Amino acid sequence: MNRLRKSEILLAVLFPLPLFLGIGGAYGQDSLALAPVAKVTAVDTPNDGGGSITVDWEVSPDEAAGKVTTYHIFRASEGGEFQLLGEVSSGVTKYVDEGTRDGTKYIYAVQAIGKEGKSALTKSSPVWSRGQWFNTQRTNMLLVLLVISAAILLYIRKARAGGKLFIRKIAGLDAVDEAVGRATEMGKPVLFIPGIMDMDDIQTIAGMTILGRVARKTADYETTLRVPVCRSVVMSVAQEVVKEAYLDAGRPDAYDANKINYLTDDQFGYAAGVDGIMLREKPAAIFLMGHFFAESLILAETGFSIGAIQIAGTAEISQLPFFITACDYTLIGEELFAASAYLSGEPRLLGSLKGQDVGKAIFMAIIILGVILENLGYHFLTALMTTG
Amino acid sequence: MADTIGIWVAALLTLFIFSFLYKDNPLYKMAEHLFIGVSAGYWVSYLYQNVFKPNLYNPLFHQGKLLLIIPLILGLMMVMRLFPKIGWISRWSIAFIVGITSGYYLITYLQTNAVDQVRASLLNFSQINNIILVVGVLSGLIYFFFSAEHRGVLGGTAKLGIWFLMVAFGASFGYTVMARISLLIGRMQFLLGDWLGLLH
């Protein structure tokens, strides 16, 4: 019994000895040597679609002395254990957790870490994420949209009431009729290439509206229209557009769905196929209207080599130089989108084009005013135009 | 062995495609048709594996995300085009795609192509670059103004705008041509190195 007591006393004396001697660095790391961060606030990240919580904290008082190297951020579901979520370096006081489940309550904790040890956890109140219906950082966008929409609606109303709306000449679009007429005279087909993107691309949609106008002309002139496409959905839409145009022209019998065919989704496979069509069918007029990439020069050069009149249009800035050098006419950027209104002369579309011009005038006014204010040292207009 | 055959096939097909530079010929036609056929088949397989299965089939039939019945129905309506008598049903799917695209991109385009650009143009004139940028933006915008004839001051400013555009296009042209030449160099390296072994 006495022996046992002695051994117990010996253990009790020897066990903490290494600690006093500074042996075993692990103890130093685990001690709460640093002052905890003062306050942790966790809120649902504003103006997002949910799934995110933003955590803010005030730095540990020890940071000023250079003792803090990083902060560890922990997360626990309500009633659960804290799990390490991430770490940020000292000086940072914000962490965005983008992996939350909407509606689930979470508690966050922040811990200061330094060479001397770490602090206790400072916890936040429970918080849960959710999506917002309205992004307040985009209120300026809403205002711009409302003003432009109002202008468009006003001009459409004016056009419908018989008001004359002036649109300046756009050379490339005036040449559409000329190009189809030339193909008719030569007895050769017209080739329409709607780009290589799908129907979820606004340029492809613009290309389809021009296709409608070209198809109407080819129906009137009884000229063959070939439309090879790169996407299956574009083929369906192109067939519908051309069919509608032929019906409008009173020539449904002349419509041939087989002339609007799918080649391949592959960019250069499509370019090779269209090149082959150009060389073998020798179209007299080629329209390249839509979204193009590296295949643009291959197509335009081949069209040039067979002597076809070429009218191109795209808003893809990197491809415009190739069209400008290899085609007879090029619709630059917005001219492509203005084409449908210009070609059809339909009041609804003309009104829309005029409304967009109002938008451009407003933007020009904002730029002039904003530049003047910036040079005078006032930045509120710049801040007003900043979107989230 | 398989590698060698692959290199020979790739090299010969490259030469067949290059033969187009002389004129259209049966070898080019063969390579063209092979290219289109193989790539179309490849894309069918790719879209099935990487779009249809992970985005529709698996979530709907294995994870029970029933909301995906809507795109499934829209897709089936599109397939109705194969049957001429009820082909009109596909128009609903097309209308959905075009409508959603227009609406969705209205905001994206307005932000990236308009509001953010205007914001980036509000510069002070402390640098000559800023002055050039602001003048270029304003004159370019006037070129794209369709409601007035380009005459007088407006015409002169629009002409300045098109000059700005042409200078930008010229720079872009040179840059892209260099990128294309690097593609040609890559192909030449394949022919002379991998195929003929003349480059080490």
Short mmCIF file of C-alpha atoms in Angstrom, two decimals, chain A residues 9-230:
data_model
loop_
_atom_site.label_atom_id
_atom_site.label_comp_id
_atom_site.label_asym_id
_atom_site.label_seq_id
_atom_site.Cartn_x
_atom_site.Cartn_y
_atom_site.Cartn_z
CA ILE A 9 3.57 10.50 -5.69
CA LEU A 10 6.49 9.87 -8.02
CA LEU A 11 4.19 9.94 -11.09
CA ALA A 12 2.49 13.07 -9.88
CA VAL A 13 5.83 14.82 -9.54
CA LEU A 14 7.44 13.52 -12.75
CA PHE A 15 4.47 13.87 -15.17
CA PRO A 16 4.29 17.66 -15.33
CA LEU A 17 8.08 17.99 -15.22
CA PRO A 18 8.60 18.15 -18.98
CA LEU A 19 6.02 20.91 -19.10
CA PHE A 20 7.96 23.06 -16.69
CA LEU A 21 11.15 22.27 -18.57
CA GLY A 22 9.57 23.36 -21.84
CA ILE A 23 9.82 19.87 -23.36
CA GLY A 24 6.95 18.98 -25.75
CA GLY A 25 6.09 21.89 -28.04
CA ALA A 26 2.59 20.53 -28.54
CA TYR A 27 1.52 21.95 -25.22
CA GLY A 28 2.57 25.42 -26.24
CA GLN A 29 0.53 25.15 -29.46
CA ASP A 30 -2.59 24.01 -27.66
CA SER A 31 -2.58 26.61 -24.94
CA LEU A 32 -4.95 29.57 -25.11
CA ALA A 33 -2.08 32.03 -25.28
CA LEU A 34 -3.77 34.62 -27.47
CA ALA A 35 -6.61 36.99 -26.75
CA PRO A 36 -9.79 35.93 -28.59
CA VAL A 37 -11.28 37.99 -31.40
CA ALA A 38 -13.65 40.53 -29.94
CA LYS A 39 -16.82 39.96 -31.92
CA VAL A 40 -17.98 37.59 -34.65
CA THR A 41 -20.92 38.49 -36.84
CA ALA A 42 -22.39 36.09 -39.38
CA VAL A 43 -25.06 37.26 -41.80
CA ASP A 44 -26.75 35.89 -44.88
CA THR A 45 -24.73 37.27 -47.82
CA PRO A 46 -26.87 40.06 -49.25
CA ASN A 47 -27.95 40.30 -52.91
CA ASP A 48 -27.19 36.71 -53.82
CA GLY A 49 -29.10 33.64 -54.90
CA GLY A 50 -28.60 31.90 -51.55
CA GLY A 51 -26.08 29.29 -50.41
CA SER A 52 -23.73 31.82 -48.87
CA ILE A 53 -23.06 33.35 -45.44
CA THR A 54 -20.60 36.17 -44.74
CA VAL A 55 -18.64 36.09 -41.49
CA ASP A 56 -17.02 39.26 -40.09
CA TRP A 57 -14.96 39.70 -36.94
CA GLU A 58 -12.92 42.24 -35.06
CA VAL A 59 -9.23 41.37 -34.92
CA SER A 60 -7.68 39.88 -31.80
CA PRO A 61 -6.13 42.55 -29.53
CA ASP A 62 -2.86 40.59 -29.93
CA GLU A 63 -2.73 41.28 -33.65
CA ALA A 64 -1.34 44.77 -33.07
CA ALA A 65 1.63 43.18 -31.31
CA GLY A 66 2.24 40.90 -34.29
CA LYS A 67 1.40 37.73 -32.37
CA VAL A 68 -1.39 36.57 -34.70
CA THR A 69 -0.47 34.86 -37.98
CA THR A 70 -3.82 33.45 -39.15
CA TYR A 71 -7.46 33.15 -38.21
CA HIS A 72 -9.26 29.83 -38.36
CA ILE A 73 -12.96 29.87 -39.20
CA PHE A 74 -15.15 27.08 -37.86
CA ARG A 75 -18.74 26.17 -38.63
CA ALA A 76 -21.26 24.05 -36.79
CA SER A 77 -24.82 23.17 -37.65
CA GLU A 78 -27.06 24.05 -34.73
CA GLY A 79 -26.42 21.43 -32.03
CA GLY A 80 -23.47 19.94 -33.95
CA GLU A 81 -19.71 20.10 -33.47
CA PHE A 82 -17.49 22.80 -34.90
CA GLN A 83 -15.57 21.83 -38.03
CA LEU A 84 -12.68 23.82 -39.46
CA LEU A 85 -13.99 25.62 -42.55
CA GLY A 86 -11.00 27.61 -43.67
CA GLU A 87 -8.27 30.03 -42.67
CA VAL A 88 -7.26 33.54 -43.60
CA SER A 89 -4.11 35.46 -42.83
CA SER A 90 -3.92 38.08 -40.08
CA GLY A 91 -5.37 41.44 -40.99
CA VAL A 92 -8.29 39.85 -42.84
CA THR A 93 -11.59 40.21 -41.02
CA LYS A 94 -14.00 38.63 -43.47
CA TYR A 95 -14.76 35.14 -44.73
CA VAL A 96 -17.50 34.14 -47.16
CA ASP A 97 -18.80 30.60 -46.75
CA GLU A 98 -20.27 29.67 -50.12
CA GLY A 99 -21.21 26.13 -49.21
CA THR A 100 -24.27 26.56 -47.04
CA ARG A 101 -27.61 24.87 -47.36
CA ASP A 102 -30.42 27.44 -47.46
CA GLY A 103 -32.65 27.35 -44.39
CA THR A 104 -30.19 25.38 -42.21
CA LYS A 105 -29.06 27.19 -39.06
CA TYR A 106 -25.30 27.53 -38.62
CA ILE A 107 -23.06 28.94 -35.91
CA TYR A 108 -19.64 30.26 -36.87
CA ALA A 109 -16.58 30.66 -34.68
CA VAL A 110 -13.26 32.40 -35.25
CA GLN A 111 -9.99 31.57 -33.55
CA ALA A 112 -6.74 33.54 -33.67
CA ILE A 113 -3.61 31.44 -34.31
CA GLY A 114 -0.02 32.49 -33.63
CA LYS A 115 3.41 31.07 -32.85
CA GLU A 116 2.74 31.33 -29.14
CA GLY A 117 -0.52 29.42 -29.32
CA LYS A 118 -4.09 30.12 -30.10
CA SER A 119 -7.12 31.90 -28.70
CA ALA A 120 -10.43 30.59 -27.52
CA LEU A 121 -13.24 30.32 -30.07
CA THR A 122 -15.47 33.36 -30.42
CA LYS A 123 -18.87 32.31 -31.66
CA SER A 124 -21.52 34.06 -33.71
CA SER A 125 -25.26 33.96 -33.28
CA PRO A 126 -27.14 31.32 -35.32
CA VAL A 127 -27.66 32.34 -38.94
CA TRP A 128 -29.12 30.79 -42.08
CA SER A 129 -28.77 31.62 -45.75
CA ARG A 130 -31.48 32.33 -48.31
CA GLY A 131 -31.72 33.76 -51.79
CA GLN A 132 -32.86 37.33 -52.40
CA TRP A 133 -35.44 38.27 -55.00
CA PHE A 134 -33.97 41.68 -55.71
CA ASN A 135 -30.31 42.66 -55.99
CA THR A 136 -30.22 46.19 -54.61
CA GLN A 137 -26.77 46.72 -56.13
CA ARG A 138 -28.42 46.57 -59.52
CA THR A 139 -31.05 49.22 -58.93
CA ASN A 140 -29.21 51.44 -61.42
CA MET A 141 -29.62 48.68 -64.03
CA LEU A 142 -33.36 48.61 -63.35
CA LEU A 143 -33.59 52.37 -63.85
CA VAL A 144 -31.66 52.23 -67.12
CA LEU A 145 -33.82 49.33 -68.30
CA LEU A 146 -37.02 51.20 -67.41
CA VAL A 147 -35.94 54.37 -69.22
CA ILE A 148 -34.88 52.49 -72.39
CA SER A 149 -38.00 50.31 -72.31
CA ALA A 150 -40.21 53.39 -71.94
CA ALA A 151 -38.46 55.03 -74.91
CA ILE A 152 -38.90 51.88 -77.00
CA LEU A 153 -42.60 51.61 -76.13
CA LEU A 154 -43.15 55.30 -76.92
CA TYR A 155 -41.51 55.00 -80.31
CA ILE A 156 -43.39 51.80 -81.13
CA ARG A 157 -46.61 53.62 -80.31
CA LYS A 158 -45.57 56.51 -82.50
CA ALA A 159 -44.66 54.21 -85.38
CA ARG A 160 -47.95 52.35 -85.10
CA ALA A 161 -49.82 55.64 -85.16
CA GLY A 162 -48.25 56.30 -88.54
CA GLY A 163 -45.43 58.58 -87.42
CA LYS A 164 -42.41 58.61 -89.69
CA LEU A 165 -39.26 57.25 -88.05
CA PHE A 166 -36.00 58.13 -89.74
CA ILE A 167 -33.24 55.51 -89.85
CA ARG A 168 -29.98 56.38 -91.59
CA LYS A 169 -28.71 54.28 -94.45
CA ILE A 170 -26.72 51.17 -93.54
CA ALA A 171 -24.70 50.21 -96.60
CA GLY A 172 -24.35 46.52 -95.81
CA LEU A 173 -28.09 46.10 -95.43
CA ASP A 174 -28.93 47.99 -98.60
CA ALA A 175 -26.78 45.44 -100.40
CA VAL A 176 -28.92 42.47 -99.29
CA ASP A 177 -31.44 42.88 -102.11
CA GLU A 178 -28.64 43.57 -104.56
CA ALA A 179 -26.83 40.36 -103.57
CA VAL A 180 -29.94 38.18 -103.89
CA GLY A 181 -30.77 39.88 -107.22
CA ARG A 182 -27.28 39.15 -108.49
CA ALA A 183 -27.56 35.47 -107.55
CA THR A 184 -30.91 35.33 -109.38
CA GLU A 185 -29.46 36.87 -112.51
CA MET A 186 -26.56 34.42 -112.49
CA GLY A 187 -28.82 31.44 -111.79
CA LYS A 188 -26.74 30.49 -108.77
CA PRO A 189 -27.79 29.79 -105.18
CA VAL A 190 -27.62 32.05 -102.15
CA LEU A 191 -25.67 30.67 -99.18
CA PHE A 192 -26.60 31.77 -95.66
CA ILE A 193 -24.26 30.87 -92.77
CA PRO A 194 -25.74 31.65 -89.34
CA GLY A 195 -22.52 31.31 -87.33
CA ILE A 196 -21.48 28.39 -85.16
CA MET A 197 -23.32 29.11 -81.92
CA ASP A 198 -26.65 27.79 -80.68
CA MET A 199 -30.00 29.51 -80.27
CA ASP A 200 -29.03 30.65 -76.79
CA ASP A 201 -26.79 33.24 -78.43
CA ILE A 202 -28.31 36.62 -79.18
CA GLN A 203 -26.22 36.96 -82.38
CA THR A 204 -27.68 33.73 -83.75
CA ILE A 205 -31.15 35.09 -83.07
CA ALA A 206 -30.24 38.31 -84.94
CA GLY A 207 -28.89 36.16 -87.78
CA MET A 208 -32.21 34.30 -87.93
CA THR A 209 -34.18 37.53 -88.35
CA ILE A 210 -31.94 38.49 -91.29
CA LEU A 211 -32.36 34.97 -92.68
CA GLY A 212 -36.12 35.60 -92.72
CA ARG A 213 -35.62 38.67 -94.89
CA VAL A 214 -33.15 36.93 -97.23
CA ALA A 215 -35.49 33.94 -97.52
CA ARG A 216 -38.36 36.25 -98.42
CA LYS A 217 -36.24 37.70 -101.24
CA THR A 218 -35.12 34.31 -102.52
CA ALA A 219 -38.76 33.18 -102.47
CA ASP A 220 -39.77 36.26 -104.49
CA TYR A 221 -36.97 35.76 -106.99
CA GLU A 222 -37.26 31.96 -107.07
CA THR A 223 -33.61 31.58 -106.15
CA THR A 224 -32.20 28.57 -104.31
CA LEU A 225 -31.31 29.26 -100.67
CA ARG A 226 -28.79 26.98 -98.90
CA VAL A 227 -28.41 27.14 -95.11
CA PRO A 228 -25.85 24.69 -93.66
CA VAL A 229 -25.88 24.86 -89.86
CA CYS A 230 -23.67 23.83 -87.00
#
